[in-house]
PDB file of C-alpha atoms in Angstrom:
ATOM      1  CA  MET A 234      -0.303  -0.358  19.899  1.00  0.00           C
ATOM      2  CA  PRO A 235      -3.909  -1.728  19.255  1.00  0.00           C
ATOM      3  CA  ALA A 236      -4.295  -5.464  18.708  1.00  0.00           C
ATOM      4  CA  ARG A 237      -4.468  -6.730  15.179  1.00  0.00           C
ATOM      5  CA  LYS A 238      -7.955  -7.962  14.376  1.00  0.00           C
ATOM      6  CA  ASN A 239      -7.105  -9.926  11.337  1.00  0.00           C
ATOM      7  CA  ASP A 240      -4.168 -12.162  10.582  1.00  0.00           C
ATOM      8  CA  PRO A 241      -1.059 -10.418   9.189  1.00  0.00           C
ATOM      9  CA  ALA A 242      -0.472 -10.351   5.457  1.00  0.00           C
ATOM     10  CA  LYS A 243       0.525 -13.549   3.849  1.00  0.00           C
ATOM     11  CA  VAL A 244       3.640 -13.045   1.611  1.00  0.00           C
ATOM     12  CA  THR A 245       4.395 -15.610  -1.143  1.00  0.00           C
ATOM     13  CA  LEU A 246       6.719 -15.869  -4.034  1.00  0.00           C
ATOM     14  CA  PRO A 247       4.673 -16.986  -7.095  1.00  0.00           C
ATOM     15  CA  SER A 248       7.554 -16.560  -9.531  1.00  0.00           C
ATOM     16  CA  ASP A 249      11.328 -15.603  -9.341  1.00  0.00           C
ATOM     17  CA  ARG A 250      10.344 -11.848 -10.147  1.00  0.00           C
ATOM     18  CA  GLU A 251       7.126 -11.625  -7.972  1.00  0.00           C
ATOM     19  CA  ILE A 252       6.010 -10.952  -4.378  1.00  0.00           C
ATOM     20  CA  LEU A 253       2.326 -11.696  -3.699  1.00  0.00           C
ATOM     21  CA  ILE A 254       0.809 -10.071  -0.522  1.00  0.00           C
ATOM     22  CA  THR A 255      -2.567 -11.164   0.631  1.00  0.00           C
ATOM     23  CA  ARG A 256      -4.607  -9.763   3.689  1.00  0.00           C
ATOM     24  CA  THR A 257      -8.234  -9.825   4.708  1.00  0.00           C
ATOM     25  CA  PHE A 258      -9.891  -6.699   6.129  1.00  0.00           C
ATOM     26  CA  ASP A 259     -13.209  -6.502   8.022  1.00  0.00           C
ATOM     27  CA  ALA A 260     -14.628  -3.756   5.961  1.00  0.00           C
ATOM     28  CA  PRO A 261     -16.164  -3.238   2.576  1.00  0.00           C
ATOM     29  CA  ARG A 262     -13.812  -2.547  -0.263  1.00  0.00           C
ATOM     30  CA  ARG A 263     -14.939   0.767  -0.994  1.00  0.00           C
ATOM     31  CA  PHE A 264     -13.521   2.021   2.197  1.00  0.00           C
ATOM     32  CA  ILE A 265     -10.117   0.615   1.392  1.00  0.00           C
ATOM     33  CA  PHE A 266     -10.227   2.202  -2.057  1.00  0.00           C
ATOM     34  CA  GLU A 267     -11.128   5.472  -0.511  1.00  0.00           C
ATOM     35  CA  ALA A 268      -8.280   5.220   2.017  1.00  0.00           C
ATOM     36  CA  LEU A 269      -5.614   4.803  -0.665  1.00  0.00           C
ATOM     37  CA  SER A 270      -7.001   7.294  -3.196  1.00  0.00           C
ATOM     38  CA  LYS A 271      -6.691  10.666  -1.362  1.00  0.00           C
ATOM     39  CA  CYS A 272      -3.888  12.162   0.666  1.00  0.00           C
ATOM     40  CA  GLU A 273      -6.163  13.215   3.458  1.00  0.00           C
ATOM     41  CA  HIS A 274      -6.589   9.484   4.199  1.00  0.00           C
ATOM     42  CA  VAL A 275      -3.186   8.184   3.214  1.00  0.00           C
ATOM     43  CA  LYS A 276      -1.526  10.459   5.802  1.00  0.00           C
ATOM     44  CA  HIS A 277      -3.232   8.609   8.629  1.00  0.00           C
ATOM     45  CA  TRP A 278      -1.904   5.072   7.793  1.00  0.00           C
ATOM     46  CA  TRP A 279       0.806   4.785   5.182  1.00  0.00           C
ATOM     47  CA  GLY A 280       4.264   3.733   6.538  1.00  0.00           C
ATOM     48  CA  PRO A 281       5.330   1.707   9.597  1.00  0.00           C
ATOM     49  CA  ARG A 282       4.526   2.824  13.039  1.00  0.00           C
ATOM     50  CA  GLY A 283       6.375   5.932  14.027  1.00  0.00           C
ATOM     51  CA  PHE A 284       6.655   7.105  10.413  1.00  0.00           C
ATOM     52  CA  VAL A 285       4.866  10.483   9.640  1.00  0.00           C
ATOM     53  CA  ILE A 286       4.089  11.452   6.055  1.00  0.00           C
ATOM     54  CA  THR A 287       5.557  15.079   5.679  1.00  0.00           C
ATOM     55  CA  ASP A 288       4.674  15.457   2.020  1.00  0.00           C
ATOM     56  CA  CYS A 289       1.991  13.711   0.084  1.00  0.00           C
ATOM     57  CA  GLN A 290       1.277  14.125  -3.600  1.00  0.00           C
ATOM     58  CA  LEU A 291      -1.291  11.999  -5.157  1.00  0.00           C
ATOM     59  CA  ASP A 292      -2.810  12.432  -8.508  1.00  0.00           C
ATOM     60  CA  PHE A 293      -5.085   9.614  -8.457  1.00  0.00           C
ATOM     61  CA  ARG A 294      -5.889   8.976 -12.172  1.00  0.00           C
ATOM     62  CA  PRO A 295      -4.251   6.814 -14.810  1.00  0.00           C
ATOM     63  CA  GLY A 296      -1.072   8.547 -15.894  1.00  0.00           C
ATOM     64  CA  GLY A 297      -1.088  10.474 -12.501  1.00  0.00           C
ATOM     65  CA  LYS A 298       1.905  10.422 -10.247  1.00  0.00           C
ATOM     66  CA  TRP A 299       2.299   9.969  -6.542  1.00  0.00           C
ATOM     67  CA  ARG A 300       5.062  10.742  -4.141  1.00  0.00           C
ATOM     68  CA  TYR A 301       5.293  10.214  -0.400  1.00  0.00           C
ATOM     69  CA  VAL A 302       7.918  11.739   1.925  1.00  0.00           C
ATOM     70  CA  VAL A 303       8.075  10.035   5.422  1.00  0.00           C
ATOM     71  CA  ARG A 304      10.023  11.058   8.473  1.00  0.00           C
ATOM     72  CA  LYS A 305      11.351   8.151  10.383  1.00  0.00           C
ATOM     73  CA  PRO A 306      11.406   8.088  14.151  1.00  0.00           C
ATOM     74  CA  ASP A 307      15.163   9.035  14.109  1.00  0.00           C
ATOM     75  CA  GLY A 308      14.259  12.258  12.103  1.00  0.00           C
ATOM     76  CA  ALA A 309      15.603  11.092   8.688  1.00  0.00           C
ATOM     77  CA  GLU A 310      13.320  11.457   5.750  1.00  0.00           C
ATOM     78  CA  GLU A 311      12.680   9.099   2.914  1.00  0.00           C
ATOM     79  CA  ALA A 312      10.752   9.287  -0.247  1.00  0.00           C
ATOM     80  CA  PHE A 313       8.825   6.918  -2.417  1.00  0.00           C
ATOM     81  CA  ARG A 314       7.050   7.516  -5.791  1.00  0.00           C
ATOM     82  CA  GLY A 315       5.419   5.997  -8.812  1.00  0.00           C
ATOM     83  CA  GLU A 316       2.913   6.424 -11.644  1.00  0.00           C
ATOM     84  CA  ILE A 317      -0.544   5.158 -11.655  1.00  0.00           C
ATOM     85  CA  ARG A 318      -1.246   3.119 -14.763  1.00  0.00           C
ATOM     86  CA  GLU A 319      -4.825   1.835 -14.164  1.00  0.00           C
ATOM     87  CA  ILE A 320      -7.818   2.374 -11.951  1.00  0.00           C
ATOM     88  CA  VAL A 321     -10.960   0.344 -11.745  1.00  0.00           C
ATOM     89  CA  PRO A 322     -12.844   2.017  -8.866  1.00  0.00           C
ATOM     90  CA  ASN A 323     -13.210  -0.235  -5.783  1.00  0.00           C
ATOM     91  CA  GLU A 324     -11.525  -3.182  -7.606  1.00  0.00           C
ATOM     92  CA  ARG A 325      -8.052  -2.584  -8.949  1.00  0.00           C
ATOM     93  CA  VAL A 326      -5.109  -0.294  -9.006  1.00  0.00           C
ATOM     94  CA  VAL A 327      -1.958  -0.842 -11.115  1.00  0.00           C
ATOM     95  CA  GLN A 328       0.927   1.608 -10.212  1.00  0.00           C
ATOM     96  CA  THR A 329       4.711   1.659 -10.241  1.00  0.00           C
ATOM     97  CA  PHE A 330       6.717   1.804  -6.920  1.00  0.00           C
ATOM     98  CA  GLU A 331      10.244   3.345  -6.541  1.00  0.00           C
ATOM     99  CA  TYR A 332      12.120   3.890  -3.402  1.00  0.00           C
ATOM    100  CA  GLU A 333      13.930   7.219  -4.289  1.00  0.00           C
ATOM    101  CA  PRO A 334      17.274   6.369  -2.737  1.00  0.00           C
ATOM    102  CA  MET A 335      17.493   3.472  -5.133  1.00  0.00           C
ATOM    103  CA  PRO A 336      16.680   5.156  -8.469  1.00  0.00           C
ATOM    104  CA  GLY A 337      15.870   2.836 -11.377  1.00  0.00           C
ATOM    105  CA  PHE A 338      14.676  -0.131  -9.184  1.00  0.00           C
ATOM    106  CA  VAL A 339      11.144   0.134 -10.153  1.00  0.00           C
ATOM    107  CA  SER A 340       8.323  -2.561  -9.419  1.00  0.00           C
ATOM    108  CA  VAL A 341       4.907  -2.710 -10.925  1.00  0.00           C
ATOM    109  CA  GLU A 342       2.188  -3.202  -8.299  1.00  0.00           C
ATOM    110  CA  THR A 343      -1.268  -4.706  -9.087  1.00  0.00           C
ATOM    111  CA  LEU A 344      -3.657  -4.170  -6.207  1.00  0.00           C
ATOM    112  CA  THR A 345      -7.011  -6.116  -6.278  1.00  0.00           C
ATOM    113  CA  LEU A 346      -9.894  -5.741  -3.711  1.00  0.00           C
ATOM    114  CA  VAL A 347     -12.369  -8.496  -3.623  1.00  0.00           C
ATOM    115  CA  GLU A 348     -15.446  -8.156  -1.398  1.00  0.00           C
ATOM    116  CA  GLN A 349     -16.893 -11.289   0.287  1.00  0.00           C
ATOM    117  CA  ASN A 350     -19.555 -10.972   3.041  1.00  0.00           C
ATOM    118  CA  GLY A 351     -18.567  -7.491   4.027  1.00  0.00           C
ATOM    119  CA  LYS A 352     -14.817  -8.403   4.250  1.00  0.00           C
ATOM    120  CA  THR A 353     -12.192  -7.438   1.610  1.00  0.00           C
ATOM    121  CA  ILE A 354      -9.366  -9.618   0.353  1.00  0.00           C
ATOM    122  CA  TYR A 355      -6.596  -7.123  -0.318  1.00  0.00           C
ATOM    123  CA  THR A 356      -3.995  -8.617  -2.748  1.00  0.00           C
ATOM    124  CA  VAL A 357      -0.898  -6.854  -4.067  1.00  0.00           C
ATOM    125  CA  ARG A 358       1.238  -8.508  -6.688  1.00  0.00           C
ATOM    126  CA  SER A 359       4.689  -6.743  -7.138  1.00  0.00           C
ATOM    127  CA  LEU A 360       6.562  -7.644 -10.415  1.00  0.00           C
ATOM    128  CA  PHE A 361      10.330  -6.719 -10.401  1.00  0.00           C
ATOM    129  CA  ASN A 362      12.788  -6.554 -13.196  1.00  0.00           C
ATOM    130  CA  SER A 363      14.965  -9.422 -11.878  1.00  0.00           C
ATOM    131  CA  VAL A 364      15.217 -12.060  -9.069  1.00  0.00           C
ATOM    132  CA  GLU A 365      18.046  -9.770  -7.578  1.00  0.00           C
ATOM    133  CA  GLU A 366      15.605  -6.750  -7.207  1.00  0.00           C
ATOM    134  CA  ARG A 367      12.885  -8.937  -5.835  1.00  0.00           C
ATOM    135  CA  ASP A 368      15.299 -10.453  -3.325  1.00  0.00           C
ATOM    136  CA  GLY A 369      16.700  -6.985  -2.455  1.00  0.00           C
ATOM    137  CA  MET A 370      13.021  -5.851  -1.561  1.00  0.00           C
ATOM    138  CA  LEU A 371      12.633  -8.983   0.493  1.00  0.00           C
ATOM    139  CA  GLN A 372      15.764  -8.506   2.400  1.00  0.00           C
ATOM    140  CA  SER A 373      15.080  -4.742   3.066  1.00  0.00           C
ATOM    141  CA  GLY A 374      12.694  -5.505   5.976  1.00  0.00           C
ATOM    142  CA  MET A 375       9.647  -4.680   3.767  1.00  0.00           C
ATOM    143  CA  GLU A 376       7.526  -7.416   5.209  1.00  0.00           C
ATOM    144  CA  GLY A 377       7.638  -5.971   8.721  1.00  0.00           C
ATOM    145  CA  GLY A 378       6.998  -2.517   7.479  1.00  0.00           C
ATOM    146  CA  MET A 379       4.209  -3.502   5.175  1.00  0.00           C
ATOM    147  CA  ASN A 380       2.419  -5.338   8.038  1.00  0.00           C
ATOM    148  CA  GLU A 381       2.710  -2.297  10.266  1.00  0.00           C
ATOM    149  CA  THR A 382       1.274  -0.246   7.461  1.00  0.00           C
ATOM    150  CA  LEU A 383      -1.672  -2.603   6.869  1.00  0.00           C
ATOM    151  CA  ASP A 384      -2.199  -2.784  10.583  1.00  0.00           C
ATOM    152  CA  ARG A 385      -2.419   1.056  10.627  1.00  0.00           C
ATOM    153  CA  LEU A 386      -4.869   0.928   7.586  1.00  0.00           C
ATOM    154  CA  GLU A 387      -7.036  -1.599   9.466  1.00  0.00           C
ATOM    155  CA  GLU A 388      -6.975   0.883  12.420  1.00  0.00           C
ATOM    156  CA  TYR A 389      -8.067   3.862  10.337  1.00  0.00           C
ATOM    157  CA  LEU A 390     -10.918   2.031   8.419  1.00  0.00           C
ATOM    158  CA  PRO A 391     -13.489   2.381  11.289  1.00  0.00           C
ATOM    159  CA  GLU A 392     -12.925   6.145  11.142  1.00  0.00           C
ATOM    160  CA  LEU A 393     -13.807   6.149   7.344  1.00  0.00           C
ATOM    161  CA  GLN A 394     -16.732   3.807   7.929  1.00  0.00           C
ATOM    162  CA  GLY A 395     -17.988   6.075  10.831  1.00  0.00           C
ATOM    163  CA  ALA A 396     -17.614   9.254   8.592  1.00  0.00           C
ATOM    164  CA  ALA A 397     -19.816   7.611   5.956  1.00  0.00           C
ATOM    165  CA  VAL A 398     -22.607   6.882   8.298  1.00  0.00           C
ATOM    166  CA  HIS A 399     -22.881  10.509   9.393  1.00  0.00           C
TER     167      HIS A 399
END
């Protein structure tokens, strides 16, 4: 596995119903936005190491829905889904997030991308319906999986940047 260039994501709990995730990427924000806006890119990085997206559906527009099915290393498949509520290109995406095996437990994620000196501060604020739902997400192992996912995104970004040069 390649070495991480930047620090892992910082996870904080700003309120009893929120998780705040912050990480800095050594790339302009337009490439991160591009990486999350199309299945052709999402398939390269979404999910922990060893997970493979077997089905990617992404209607990237306000009111559009998304659904990713991943195959885990043991062969089992899991699905995640949501609805996109707001998009400000290269700056902000608001969407819902639901793990299908736990229907009804829906969080609202607000992603912001702030560029400074060619680097991007990636921040996701997840708002849950209750402290119990937030704590359940924390106890699920999400922090490790999220860091592996963001590591994979970091590893994929040079490919996007290189393609933009050609």
